[in-house]
Tab-separated table of C-alpha atoms in Angstrom:
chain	number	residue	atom	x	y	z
A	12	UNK	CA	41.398	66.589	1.239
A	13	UNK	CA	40.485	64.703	4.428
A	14	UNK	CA	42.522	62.285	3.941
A	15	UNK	CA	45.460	63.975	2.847
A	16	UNK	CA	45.514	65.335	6.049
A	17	UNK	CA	44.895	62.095	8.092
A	18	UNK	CA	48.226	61.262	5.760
A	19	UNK	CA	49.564	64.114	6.822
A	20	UNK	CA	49.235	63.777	10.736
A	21	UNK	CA	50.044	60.280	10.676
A	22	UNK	CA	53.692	60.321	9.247
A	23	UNK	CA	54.008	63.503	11.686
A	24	UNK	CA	53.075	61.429	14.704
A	25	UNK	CA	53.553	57.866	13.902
A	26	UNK	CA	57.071	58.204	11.097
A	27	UNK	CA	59.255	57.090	9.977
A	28	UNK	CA	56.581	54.653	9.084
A	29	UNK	CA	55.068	53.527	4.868
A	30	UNK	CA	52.427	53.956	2.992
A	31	UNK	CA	51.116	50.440	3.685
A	32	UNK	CA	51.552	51.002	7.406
A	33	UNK	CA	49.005	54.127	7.276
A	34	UNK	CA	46.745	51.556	5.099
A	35	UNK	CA	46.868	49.137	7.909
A	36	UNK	CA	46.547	51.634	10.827
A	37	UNK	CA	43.448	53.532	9.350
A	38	UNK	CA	41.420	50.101	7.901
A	39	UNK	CA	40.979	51.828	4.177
A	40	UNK	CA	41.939	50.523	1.536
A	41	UNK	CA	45.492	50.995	0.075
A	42	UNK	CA	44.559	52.614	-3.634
A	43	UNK	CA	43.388	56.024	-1.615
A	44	UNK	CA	45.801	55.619	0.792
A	45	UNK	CA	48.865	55.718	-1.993
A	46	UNK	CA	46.516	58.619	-3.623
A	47	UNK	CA	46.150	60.581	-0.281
A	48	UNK	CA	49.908	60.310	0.502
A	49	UNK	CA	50.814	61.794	-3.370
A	50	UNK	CA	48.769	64.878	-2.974
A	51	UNK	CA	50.631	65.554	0.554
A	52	UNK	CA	53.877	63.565	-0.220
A	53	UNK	CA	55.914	67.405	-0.414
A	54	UNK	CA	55.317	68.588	2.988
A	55	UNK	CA	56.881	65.047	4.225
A	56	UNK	CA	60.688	63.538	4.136
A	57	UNK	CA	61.101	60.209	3.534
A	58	UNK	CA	63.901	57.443	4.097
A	59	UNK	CA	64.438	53.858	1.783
A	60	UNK	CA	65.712	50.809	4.193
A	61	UNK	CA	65.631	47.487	2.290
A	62	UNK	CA	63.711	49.042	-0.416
A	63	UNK	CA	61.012	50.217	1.654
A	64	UNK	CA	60.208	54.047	1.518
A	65	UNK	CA	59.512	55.589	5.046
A	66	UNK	CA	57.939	58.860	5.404
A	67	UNK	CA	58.170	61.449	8.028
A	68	UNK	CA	58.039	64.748	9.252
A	69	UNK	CA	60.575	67.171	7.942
A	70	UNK	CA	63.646	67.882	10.026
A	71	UNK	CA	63.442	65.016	12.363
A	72	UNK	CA	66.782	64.082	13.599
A	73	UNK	CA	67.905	61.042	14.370
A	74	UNK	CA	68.001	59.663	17.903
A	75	UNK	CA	71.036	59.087	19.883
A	76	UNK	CA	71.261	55.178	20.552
A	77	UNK	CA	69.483	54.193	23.526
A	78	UNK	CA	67.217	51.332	24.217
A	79	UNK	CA	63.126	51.757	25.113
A	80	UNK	CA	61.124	49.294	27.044
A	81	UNK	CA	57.305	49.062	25.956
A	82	UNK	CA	54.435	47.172	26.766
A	83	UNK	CA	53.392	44.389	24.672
A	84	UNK	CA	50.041	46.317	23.392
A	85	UNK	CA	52.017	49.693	22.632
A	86	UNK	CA	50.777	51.526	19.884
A	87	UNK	CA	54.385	51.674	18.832
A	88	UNK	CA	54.541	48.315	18.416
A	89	UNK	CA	50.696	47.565	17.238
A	90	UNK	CA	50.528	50.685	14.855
A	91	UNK	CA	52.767	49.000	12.134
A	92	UNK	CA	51.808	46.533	8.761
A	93	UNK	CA	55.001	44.514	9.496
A	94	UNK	CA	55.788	43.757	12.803
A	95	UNK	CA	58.966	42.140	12.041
């Protein structure tokens, strides 16, 4: 249940992100991750780029394009599997 919640708050705070991101960001290992995220994966939308599923909070709207400047150390850049 703990964990379905850390799944939970993630993907609220840190989404769109994937399942392997959350793996990465929390240091366990990816089998309870993926189990975590099915027992929580209704309360959560979810977008596929490039085959990829993201998940997120429900609702969330899409930005209007406009550019951010962050630090090199940013959790928004750090708090991702695949940097690329």
């Amino acid at each position: 249940a703990a964990l379905g919640e850390l799944a939970l708050r993630y993907f609220t705070g840190h989404g769109p992100a994937s399942v392997p991101d959350l793996a990465w960001w929390s240091g366990l290992p990816l089998t309870p991750v993926r189990a975590a995220v099915a027992r929580v994966r209704d309360r959560l939308d979810a977008l596929e780029v490039d085959g990829v599923e993201y998940l997120m909070r429900p609702g969330l709207e899409p930005l209007a394009d406009r550019v951010h400047a962050l630090p090199g150390f940013d959790e928004y850049l750090l708090g991702y599997a695949d940097r690329a």
